[in-house]
Amino acid sequence: MARAGLTAERVTRAAADLADEVGFENITLTALARGFGVKDASLYSHVKNLQELRLGIAMLAAGELADRIGAAVAGRAGKDALIAFARAYREFALERPGRYAATQARIDPALLATSEGYRRNIESTYAMLRAYGLDEPDLTDAGRLLRSVFHGFAVLEGNGGFGHVRRPSESFDRAVEALHVALMNWPD
Amino acid sequence: MARAGLTAERVTRAAADLADEVGFENITLTALARGFGVKDASLYSHVKNLQELRLGIAMLAAGELADRIGAAVAGRAGKDALIAFARAYREFALERPGRYAATQARIDPALLATSEGYRRNIESTYAMLRAYGLDEPDLTDAGRLLRSVFHGFAVLEGNGGFGHVRRPSESFDRAVEALHVALMNWPD
DNA sequence: GCAAATACCTAGAGGCTCTAGGAAGCGCGG
DNA sequence: CCGCGCTTCCTAGAGCCTCTAGGTATTTGC
């Protein structure tokens, strides 16, 4: 019978698409196999287990997010860079919810350190913050604040947690403005 | 044979405890039943299904969180109130991770509006922000920012996302300081 | 064109949710 | 104090999931 032509990468990519459709924690090897017209057991030749598949999605997604942010920030500085960074981040989270959720999954720190995508994301944050004249430990503190705001907003918006009539995109832009103010007047 | 004496409330409370132990999305009716020395099918007399049980945990947890925040903020105003609010929030998320995760689960907005706990949490946020002299739509925007920061920080810290040596509690206090600055100089 | 590598299969164990229907403990009125 | 009915808890089982073991078929590389 004809083969589906599976590889670890094609499986991971399809899993990421599936995650965007049904949610990161709802992906299933059985459903994924169905999409390929294949039995679920067959996928275990390409992927160790569900846990590892999720890890693969996370790595893939982190790289894609880093690409987007990199492209958005390129050639910008200061407040412009902050706004571009923030919008690119939010857009990714909204457009690719499954992939985005994957990037936030709990991951073994040792593995995380070796990940290209994750490293690049941290790099670009720090580069942006240094432009505000911050040094350690303020750099770490401000970086954590930024990640908290962006991630928190993405989660709350994604969960439909903003019931109000006020458009989330407007609130988001204001939040970024407020962050800019906070970064310009970083407390000591 | 002796009965376990189950009620909807005891089941929900035990489920919340289980969630704090194993994680909100890892709770299982089978495991919960095991804890009571009972078969999983028996729980369906008290709880409609897993989804409803999760909802019950969320309602319970939202009330508990509101209690803590209410107690922490009582008698304080301005920056003091902000700090007390933030710390109470973070402590709850750290001490009761399963319950906290439950409060952030996607919930039917109609049901959410009827929930005592959720309503009280929103109330206390708005009360705090009005003390900064904010009005709509700034009130909504600032509220969303606060929730984003607190939730984002809780998630990232809970996931072990802060690999750095810098203590999260210090970063958190600085973040709250920065928020205070942003609220005092809210952009228009 | 043959051997090795690999893509895919069947079979099956074990865990989970949830339904249907039955039996055992409990409280109540007589 | 005794049976009646409600509630609690049970067994049985269907359906979906993960993952292992071992087999067959298709490609690829020499």
Short mmCIF file of C-alpha atoms (C1' of nucleotides) in Angstrom, two decimals:
data_model
loop_
_atom_site.label_atom_id
_atom_site.label_comp_id
_atom_site.label_asym_id
_atom_site.label_seq_id
_atom_site.Cartn_x
_atom_site.Cartn_y
_atom_site.Cartn_z
CA MET A 1 0.00 0.00 0.00
CA ALA A 2 1.06 3.58 -0.68
CA ARG A 3 3.10 5.24 2.02
CA ALA A 4 2.21 8.57 3.52
CA GLY A 5 5.86 9.64 3.51
CA LEU A 6 6.13 10.60 7.13
CA THR A 7 9.20 12.11 8.71
CA ALA A 8 9.75 13.49 12.19
CA GLU A 9 9.59 17.01 10.81
CA ARG A 10 6.40 16.58 8.78
CA VAL A 11 4.75 14.98 11.79
CA THR A 12 5.80 17.81 14.08
CA ARG A 13 4.65 20.46 11.63
CA ALA A 14 1.28 18.77 11.18
CA ALA A 15 0.99 18.47 14.94
CA ALA A 16 1.61 22.22 15.26
CA ASP A 17 -1.16 22.90 12.74
CA LEU A 18 -3.45 20.56 14.62
CA ALA A 19 -2.59 22.35 17.86
CA ASP A 20 -3.57 25.67 16.29
CA GLU A 21 -6.92 24.14 15.39
CA VAL A 22 -7.91 22.19 18.46
CA GLY A 23 -5.66 23.62 21.17
CA PHE A 24 -2.22 22.56 22.30
CA GLU A 25 -3.40 20.30 25.10
CA ASN A 26 -6.03 18.65 22.96
CA ILE A 27 -3.73 17.23 20.33
CA THR A 28 -3.83 13.50 20.06
CA LEU A 29 -1.58 11.06 18.27
CA THR A 30 -4.68 9.26 17.10
CA ALA A 31 -6.14 12.39 15.51
CA LEU A 32 -2.78 13.30 14.03
CA ALA A 33 -2.50 9.83 12.50
CA ARG A 34 -6.00 10.14 11.09
CA GLY A 35 -4.90 13.29 9.29
CA PHE A 36 -2.15 11.33 7.57
CA GLY A 37 -4.44 8.38 6.83
CA VAL A 38 -2.32 6.20 9.04
CA LYS A 39 -2.66 4.24 12.28
CA ASP A 40 -1.59 5.93 15.48
CA ALA A 41 0.99 3.27 16.26
CA SER A 42 2.81 4.21 13.07
CA LEU A 43 3.68 7.64 14.39
CA TYR A 44 5.78 6.12 17.12
CA SER A 45 8.44 5.40 14.50
CA HIS A 46 8.91 9.12 14.06
CA VAL A 47 8.10 10.51 17.47
CA LYS A 48 9.05 9.01 20.80
CA ASN A 49 5.81 9.83 22.56
CA LEU A 50 3.25 12.55 23.01
CA GLN A 51 5.46 14.44 25.42
CA GLU A 52 8.31 14.61 22.92
CA LEU A 53 5.97 15.66 20.17
CA ARG A 54 4.82 18.56 22.29
CA LEU A 55 8.43 19.48 22.88
CA GLY A 56 9.04 19.44 19.14
CA ILE A 57 6.10 21.77 18.56
CA ALA A 58 7.46 24.11 21.22
CA MET A 59 10.89 24.29 19.57
CA LEU A 60 9.38 24.85 16.15
CA ALA A 61 7.03 27.53 17.45
CA ALA A 62 9.74 29.34 19.41
CA GLY A 63 11.77 29.62 16.21
CA GLU A 64 8.82 30.97 14.25
CA LEU A 65 8.03 33.50 16.95
CA ALA A 66 11.64 34.62 17.02
CA ASP A 67 11.55 35.07 13.24
CA ARG A 68 8.47 37.25 13.42
CA ILE A 69 9.79 39.38 16.22
CA GLY A 70 13.14 39.71 14.54
CA ALA A 71 11.51 40.91 11.33
CA ALA A 72 9.26 43.33 13.19
CA VAL A 73 12.01 44.89 15.28
CA ALA A 74 14.57 45.12 12.49
CA GLY A 75 15.63 48.69 11.91
CA ARG A 76 13.69 50.09 14.85
CA ALA A 77 14.82 51.36 18.21
CA GLY A 78 13.43 52.61 21.51
CA LYS A 79 9.69 52.99 21.74
CA ASP A 80 9.16 51.99 18.11
CA ALA A 81 10.98 48.76 18.73
CA LEU A 82 8.95 48.08 21.87
CA ILE A 83 5.68 48.60 20.03
CA ALA A 84 6.74 46.47 17.08
CA PHE A 85 7.94 43.71 19.40
CA ALA A 86 4.74 43.73 21.39
CA ARG A 87 2.46 43.68 18.37
CA ALA A 88 4.37 40.92 16.65
CA TYR A 89 4.21 38.89 19.84
CA ARG A 90 0.49 39.38 20.27
CA GLU A 91 -0.27 38.68 16.63
CA PHE A 92 1.59 35.42 16.79
CA ALA A 93 -0.30 34.38 19.90
CA LEU A 94 -3.63 35.21 18.26
CA GLU A 95 -2.92 33.71 14.85
CA ARG A 96 -1.21 30.55 16.05
CA PRO A 97 -2.74 29.82 19.45
CA GLY A 98 -1.62 26.20 19.56
CA ARG A 99 1.94 27.00 18.63
CA TYR A 100 1.97 29.89 21.07
CA ALA A 101 0.70 27.72 23.90
CA ALA A 102 3.47 25.27 23.08
CA THR A 103 6.13 27.92 23.61
CA GLN A 104 4.81 28.44 27.13
CA ALA A 105 4.68 24.80 28.12
CA ARG A 106 6.89 23.65 30.96
CA ILE A 107 10.15 22.52 29.41
CA ASP A 108 13.27 20.95 30.82
CA PRO A 109 15.65 23.89 31.45
CA ALA A 110 18.63 21.93 30.14
CA LEU A 111 16.90 21.39 26.82
CA LEU A 112 15.65 24.93 26.77
CA ALA A 113 19.19 26.28 26.92
CA THR A 114 20.07 24.42 23.73
CA SER A 115 17.07 25.75 21.84
CA GLU A 116 17.86 28.25 19.11
CA GLY A 117 14.40 29.82 19.09
CA TYR A 118 14.14 30.39 22.81
CA ARG A 119 17.60 31.88 22.97
CA ARG A 120 16.85 34.32 20.17
CA ASN A 121 13.66 35.44 21.87
CA ILE A 122 15.50 36.24 25.08
CA GLU A 123 18.27 37.98 23.17
CA SER A 124 15.92 40.34 21.37
CA THR A 125 14.18 41.27 24.61
CA TYR A 126 17.45 42.13 26.27
CA ALA A 127 18.69 44.09 23.29
CA MET A 128 15.54 46.19 23.41
CA LEU A 129 15.85 46.84 27.12
CA ARG A 130 19.48 47.84 26.96
CA ALA A 131 18.32 50.63 24.65
CA TYR A 132 16.43 51.98 27.67
CA GLY A 133 19.72 52.24 29.51
CA LEU A 134 19.01 49.43 31.91
CA ASP A 135 21.66 47.21 33.50
CA GLU A 136 21.52 44.14 35.67
CA PRO A 137 19.60 43.36 37.75
CA ASP A 138 17.12 45.85 36.29
CA LEU A 139 17.53 44.17 32.93
CA THR A 140 16.29 40.88 34.33
CA ASP A 141 13.48 42.51 36.27
CA ALA A 142 12.27 44.54 33.31
CA GLY A 143 12.57 41.54 31.02
CA ARG A 144 10.41 39.51 33.35
CA LEU A 145 7.89 42.32 33.50
CA LEU A 146 7.68 42.50 29.71
CA ARG A 147 7.28 38.76 29.34
CA SER A 148 4.64 38.77 32.06
CA VAL A 149 2.61 41.48 30.39
CA PHE A 150 2.82 40.01 26.91
CA HIS A 151 2.15 36.49 28.01
CA GLY A 152 -0.52 37.45 30.49
CA PHE A 153 -2.33 39.53 27.94
CA ALA A 154 -2.12 36.79 25.33
CA VAL A 155 -3.53 34.21 27.70
CA LEU A 156 -6.34 36.40 29.00
CA GLU A 157 -7.33 37.52 25.54
CA GLY A 158 -7.10 33.99 24.17
CA ASN A 159 -9.27 32.68 26.97
CA GLY A 160 -11.90 35.27 26.21
CA GLY A 161 -11.13 36.81 29.58
CA PHE A 162 -11.80 40.32 28.32
CA GLY A 163 -15.56 40.41 28.32
CA HIS A 164 -15.78 44.17 28.14
CA VAL A 165 -16.76 46.12 25.04
CA ARG A 166 -13.42 47.90 24.92
CA ARG A 167 -11.36 46.40 22.10
CA PRO A 168 -8.41 44.34 23.33
CA SER A 169 -6.09 45.81 20.71
CA GLU A 170 -6.68 49.29 22.14
CA SER A 171 -6.06 48.13 25.68
CA PHE A 172 -2.93 46.40 24.48
CA ASP A 173 -1.53 49.49 22.81
CA ARG A 174 -2.21 51.49 25.96
CA ALA A 175 -0.51 48.83 28.06
CA VAL A 176 2.55 49.06 25.84
CA GLU A 177 2.51 52.84 26.21
CA ALA A 178 2.35 52.43 29.96
CA LEU A 179 5.24 49.97 29.83
CA HIS A 180 7.26 52.50 27.89
CA VAL A 181 6.58 55.06 30.61
CA ALA A 182 7.62 52.56 33.26
CA LEU A 183 10.82 51.69 31.41
CA MET A 184 11.71 55.35 30.92
CA ASN A 185 11.22 55.96 34.65
CA TRP A 186 12.50 52.66 35.94
CA PRO A 187 12.47 52.84 39.75
CA ASP A 188 15.68 52.51 41.74
CA MET B 1 -20.71 -1.69 52.91
CA ALA B 2 -19.76 1.59 54.60
CA ARG B 3 -20.43 4.72 52.62
CA ALA B 4 -17.84 7.35 51.95
CA GLY B 5 -20.35 10.13 52.57
CA LEU B 6 -19.79 12.05 49.39
CA THR B 7 -21.45 15.31 48.53
CA ALA B 8 -20.96 17.64 45.61
CA GLU B 9 -19.09 20.05 47.85
CA ARG B 10 -16.74 17.49 49.41
CA VAL B 11 -15.96 16.14 45.96
CA THR B 12 -15.21 19.59 44.59
CA ARG B 13 -13.02 20.47 47.54
CA ALA B 14 -11.07 17.25 47.25
CA ALA B 15 -10.73 17.85 43.53
CA ALA B 16 -9.27 21.29 44.25
CA ASP B 17 -6.74 19.73 46.61
CA LEU B 18 -5.89 17.14 44.01
CA ALA B 19 -5.45 19.89 41.43
CA ASP B 20 -2.97 21.66 43.72
CA GLU B 21 -1.01 18.42 43.93
CA VAL B 22 -0.97 17.15 40.37
CA GLY B 23 -1.95 20.19 38.33
CA PHE B 24 -5.35 21.42 37.25
CA GLU B 25 -5.35 19.73 33.87
CA ASN B 26 -4.11 16.45 35.28
CA ILE B 27 -7.00 15.81 37.61
CA THR B 28 -8.88 12.66 36.89
CA LEU B 29 -12.19 11.38 38.16
CA THR B 30 -10.58 7.99 38.55
CA ALA B 31 -7.80 9.35 40.77
CA LEU B 32 -10.29 11.44 42.72
CA ALA B 33 -12.46 8.37 43.29
CA ARG B 34 -9.41 6.41 44.44
CA GLY B 35 -8.82 9.04 47.09
CA PHE B 36 -12.30 8.44 48.45
CA GLY B 37 -11.96 4.66 48.21
CA VAL B 38 -14.74 4.60 45.68
CA LYS B 39 -15.24 3.70 42.03
CA ASP B 40 -15.08 6.49 39.48
CA ALA B 41 -18.62 5.88 38.27
CA SER B 42 -19.87 6.73 41.75
CA LEU B 43 -18.73 10.31 41.44
CA TYR B 44 -21.15 10.92 38.63
CA SER B 45 -23.96 11.01 41.18
CA HIS B 46 -22.43 14.18 42.60
CA VAL B 47 -20.79 15.78 39.61
CA LYS B 48 -22.17 15.93 36.10
CA ASN B 49 -18.86 15.38 34.34
CA LEU B 50 -15.22 16.37 34.39
CA GLN B 51 -15.94 19.71 32.77
CA GLU B 52 -18.44 20.65 35.46
CA LEU B 53 -16.08 19.55 38.18
CA ARG B 54 -13.42 21.87 36.79
CA LEU B 55 -15.97 24.66 36.77
CA GLY B 56 -16.75 23.94 40.41
CA ILE B 57 -13.08 24.15 41.33
CA ALA B 58 -12.82 27.46 39.48
CA MET B 59 -15.73 28.97 41.40
CA LEU B 60 -14.39 27.72 44.70
CA ALA B 61 -10.91 29.02 43.96
CA ALA B 62 -12.11 32.42 42.75
CA GLY B 63 -13.90 32.89 46.06
CA GLU B 64 -10.83 31.92 48.05
CA LEU B 65 -8.64 34.25 46.04
CA ALA B 66 -11.10 37.09 46.54
CA ASP B 67 -11.04 36.42 50.29
CA ARG B 68 -7.27 36.64 50.43
CA ILE B 69 -7.07 39.78 48.36
CA GLY B 70 -9.87 41.37 50.32
CA ALA B 71 -8.08 40.67 53.59
CA ALA B 72 -4.76 41.94 52.24
CA VAL B 73 -6.12 45.19 50.84
CA ALA B 74 -8.39 46.01 53.76
CA GLY B 75 -7.44 49.33 55.32
CA ARG B 76 -4.85 50.18 52.70
CA ALA B 77 -4.89 52.65 49.84
CA GLY B 78 -2.81 53.76 46.86
CA LYS B 79 0.58 52.16 46.50
CA ASP B 80 0.23 50.17 49.69
CA ALA B 81 -2.97 48.65 48.41
CA LEU B 82 -1.37 47.84 45.06
CA ILE B 83 1.54 46.07 46.74
CA ALA B 84 -0.71 44.15 49.11
CA PHE B 85 -3.00 43.14 46.27
CA ALA B 86 -0.13 41.97 44.10
CA ARG B 87 1.55 39.96 46.84
CA ALA B 88 -1.65 38.29 47.93
CA TYR B 89 -2.35 37.36 44.34
CA ARG B 90 1.10 35.92 43.75
CA GLU B 91 1.10 34.03 47.03
CA PHE B 92 -2.18 32.40 46.19
CA ALA B 93 -0.90 31.36 42.78
CA LEU B 94 2.23 29.86 44.32
CA GLU B 95 0.59 28.14 47.26
CA ARG B 96 -2.43 26.78 45.42
CA PRO B 97 -1.28 26.27 41.85
CA GLY B 98 -4.11 23.96 40.89
CA ARG B 99 -6.79 26.23 42.29
CA TYR B 100 -5.12 29.22 40.68
CA ALA B 101 -4.99 27.53 37.28
CA ALA B 102 -8.68 26.78 37.67
CA THR B 103 -9.50 30.47 38.05
CA GLN B 104 -7.87 31.11 34.68
CA ALA B 105 -9.62 28.34 32.78
CA ARG B 106 -11.89 29.29 29.93
CA ILE B 107 -15.35 29.70 31.40
CA ASP B 108 -18.73 30.43 29.89
CA PRO B 109 -19.13 34.23 30.22
CA ALA B 110 -22.79 33.89 31.22
CA LEU B 111 -21.84 31.66 34.13
CA LEU B 112 -18.93 33.87 34.98
CA ALA B 113 -21.18 36.86 35.47
CA THR B 114 -23.14 34.99 38.14
CA SER B 115 -20.03 34.02 40.07
CA GLU B 116 -19.59 35.74 43.41
CA GLY B 117 -15.83 35.19 43.53
CA TYR B 118 -15.03 36.48 40.07
CA ARG B 119 -17.17 39.54 40.58
CA ARG B 120 -15.44 40.41 43.84
CA ASN B 121 -12.02 40.09 42.23
CA ILE B 122 -12.93 42.50 39.47
CA GLU B 123 -14.49 44.90 41.98
CA SER B 124 -11.39 45.11 44.12
CA THR B 125 -9.19 45.78 41.09
CA TYR B 126 -11.38 48.62 39.94
CA ALA B 127 -11.62 50.10 43.41
CA MET B 128 -7.84 50.19 43.59
CA LEU B 129 -7.49 51.81 40.18
CA ARG B 130 -10.05 54.50 40.88
CA ALA B 131 -7.76 55.57 43.71
CA TYR B 132 -5.22 56.42 41.02
CA GLY B 133 -7.72 58.85 39.54
CA LEU B 134 -8.45 56.78 36.46
CA ASP B 135 -11.74 56.78 34.56
CA GLU B 136 -13.08 54.76 31.66
CA PRO B 137 -11.69 53.66 29.31
CA ASP B 138 -8.38 53.98 31.18
CA LEU B 139 -9.87 52.00 34.02
CA THR B 140 -10.46 49.03 31.75
CA ASP B 141 -7.07 49.35 30.10
CA ALA B 142 -5.21 49.62 33.37
CA GLY B 143 -7.20 46.75 34.84
CA ARG B 144 -6.28 44.57 31.92
CA LEU B 145 -2.65 45.55 32.31
CA LEU B 146 -2.66 44.64 35.99
CA ARG B 147 -4.32 41.31 35.36
CA SER B 148 -1.88 40.59 32.55
CA VAL B 149 1.14 41.31 34.69
CA PHE B 150 -0.06 39.36 37.70
CA HIS B 151 -1.27 36.42 35.69
CA GLY B 152 1.68 36.41 33.33
CA PHE B 153 4.12 36.51 36.20
CA ALA B 154 2.31 33.74 38.03
CA VAL B 155 2.31 31.49 34.99
CA LEU B 156 5.93 32.10 34.07
CA GLU B 157 7.12 31.61 37.63
CA GLY B 158 4.96 28.54 38.08
CA ASN B 159 6.31 27.01 34.88
CA GLY B 160 9.85 27.53 36.06
CA GLY B 161 10.23 30.07 33.27
CA PHE B 162 12.57 32.24 35.34
CA GLY B 163 15.79 30.32 35.07
CA HIS B 164 17.94 33.21 36.18
CA VAL B 165 19.59 33.48 39.61
CA ARG B 166 17.67 36.66 40.42
CA ARG B 167 14.95 35.83 42.90
CA PRO B 168 11.46 36.03 41.40
CA SER B 169 10.09 37.77 44.48
CA GLU B 170 12.52 40.64 43.95
CA SER B 171 11.65 40.93 40.28
CA PHE B 172 8.00 40.88 41.23
CA ASP B 173 8.32 43.70 43.72
CA ARG B 174 10.17 45.76 41.15
CA ALA B 175 7.50 45.03 38.58
CA VAL B 176 4.85 46.27 41.01
CA GLU B 177 6.92 49.40 41.61
CA ALA B 178 7.10 49.93 37.86
CA LEU B 179 3.35 49.44 37.59
CA HIS B 180 2.83 52.05 40.26
CA VAL B 181 4.93 54.45 38.23
CA ALA B 182 2.94 53.65 35.10
CA LEU B 183 -0.35 54.17 36.92
CA MET B 184 0.78 57.48 38.37
CA ASN B 185 1.79 58.67 34.90
CA TRP B 186 -0.93 57.01 32.91
CA PRO B 187 -0.54 58.08 29.26
CA ASP B 188 -3.27 60.01 27.48
"C1'" DG C 1 18.75 -6.73 -8.19
"C1'" DC C 2 19.64 -7.70 -3.39
"C1'" DA C 3 20.14 -6.45 1.43
"C1'" DA C 4 19.44 -3.21 4.85
"C1'" DA C 5 16.83 0.43 6.48
"C1'" DT C 6 12.53 2.15 7.39
"C1'" DA C 7 7.52 3.06 6.82
"C1'" DC C 8 3.59 1.08 8.19
"C1'" DC C 9 0.67 -2.71 10.02
"C1'" DT C 10 -2.07 -5.75 13.63
"C1'" DA C 11 -2.77 -7.08 18.29
"C1'" DG C 12 -3.22 -5.93 22.75
"C1'" DA C 13 -2.54 -3.96 27.56
"C1'" DG C 14 -3.87 -0.38 30.43
"C1'" DG C 15 -5.90 4.28 31.70
"C1'" DC C 16 -9.39 7.53 31.00
"C1'" DT C 17 -14.67 9.38 30.60
"C1'" DC C 18 -19.24 8.46 30.80
"C1'" DT C 19 -23.89 5.70 30.51
"C1'" DA C 20 -27.17 2.27 32.10
"C1'" DG C 21 -29.08 -0.30 35.29
"C1'" DG C 22 -28.86 -2.82 39.84
"C1'" DA C 23 -28.05 -3.37 44.97
"C1'" DA C 24 -27.15 -1.77 49.54
"C1'" DG C 25 -27.43 1.77 53.27
"C1'" DC C 26 -30.36 5.54 55.32
"C1'" DG C 27 -34.34 8.31 56.93
"C1'" DC C 28 -39.07 8.62 57.21
"C1'" DG C 29 -44.09 7.74 58.12
"C1'" DG C 30 -46.98 4.50 59.80
"C1'" DC D 1 -39.96 -1.37 64.53
"C1'" DC D 2 -40.71 -2.09 59.89
"C1'" DG D 3 -41.14 -1.52 55.27
"C1'" DC D 4 -40.79 2.34 51.38
"C1'" DG D 5 -38.34 5.33 48.80
"C1'" DC D 6 -34.36 8.18 48.15
"C1'" DT D 7 -29.68 8.37 47.72
"C1'" DT D 8 -25.21 6.28 47.55
"C1'" DC D 9 -22.46 3.27 45.56
"C1'" DC D 10 -21.76 -0.81 42.62
"C1'" DT D 11 -20.75 -3.72 38.14
"C1'" DA D 12 -20.61 -3.93 33.22
"C1'" DG D 13 -19.35 -2.07 29.20
"C1'" DA D 14 -18.61 1.17 25.15
"C1'" DG D 15 -15.48 4.34 23.22
"C1'" DC D 16 -11.25 6.97 22.94
"C1'" DC D 17 -6.67 7.55 24.24
"C1'" DT D 18 -1.21 6.17 24.80
"C1'" DC D 19 2.25 3.10 24.06
"C1'" DT D 20 4.75 -1.66 23.28
"C1'" DA D 21 5.93 -5.78 20.66
"C1'" DG D 22 6.58 -7.92 16.76
"C1'" DG D 23 5.42 -8.59 11.83
"C1'" DT D 24 5.06 -7.22 6.67
"C1'" DA D 25 5.89 -4.36 2.82
"C1'" DT D 26 8.28 -0.66 0.35
"C1'" DT D 27 12.39 2.08 -0.60
"C1'" DT D 28 16.99 3.09 -0.92
"C1'" DG D 29 21.94 2.36 -1.53
"C1'" DC D 30 25.34 -0.49 -3.14
#
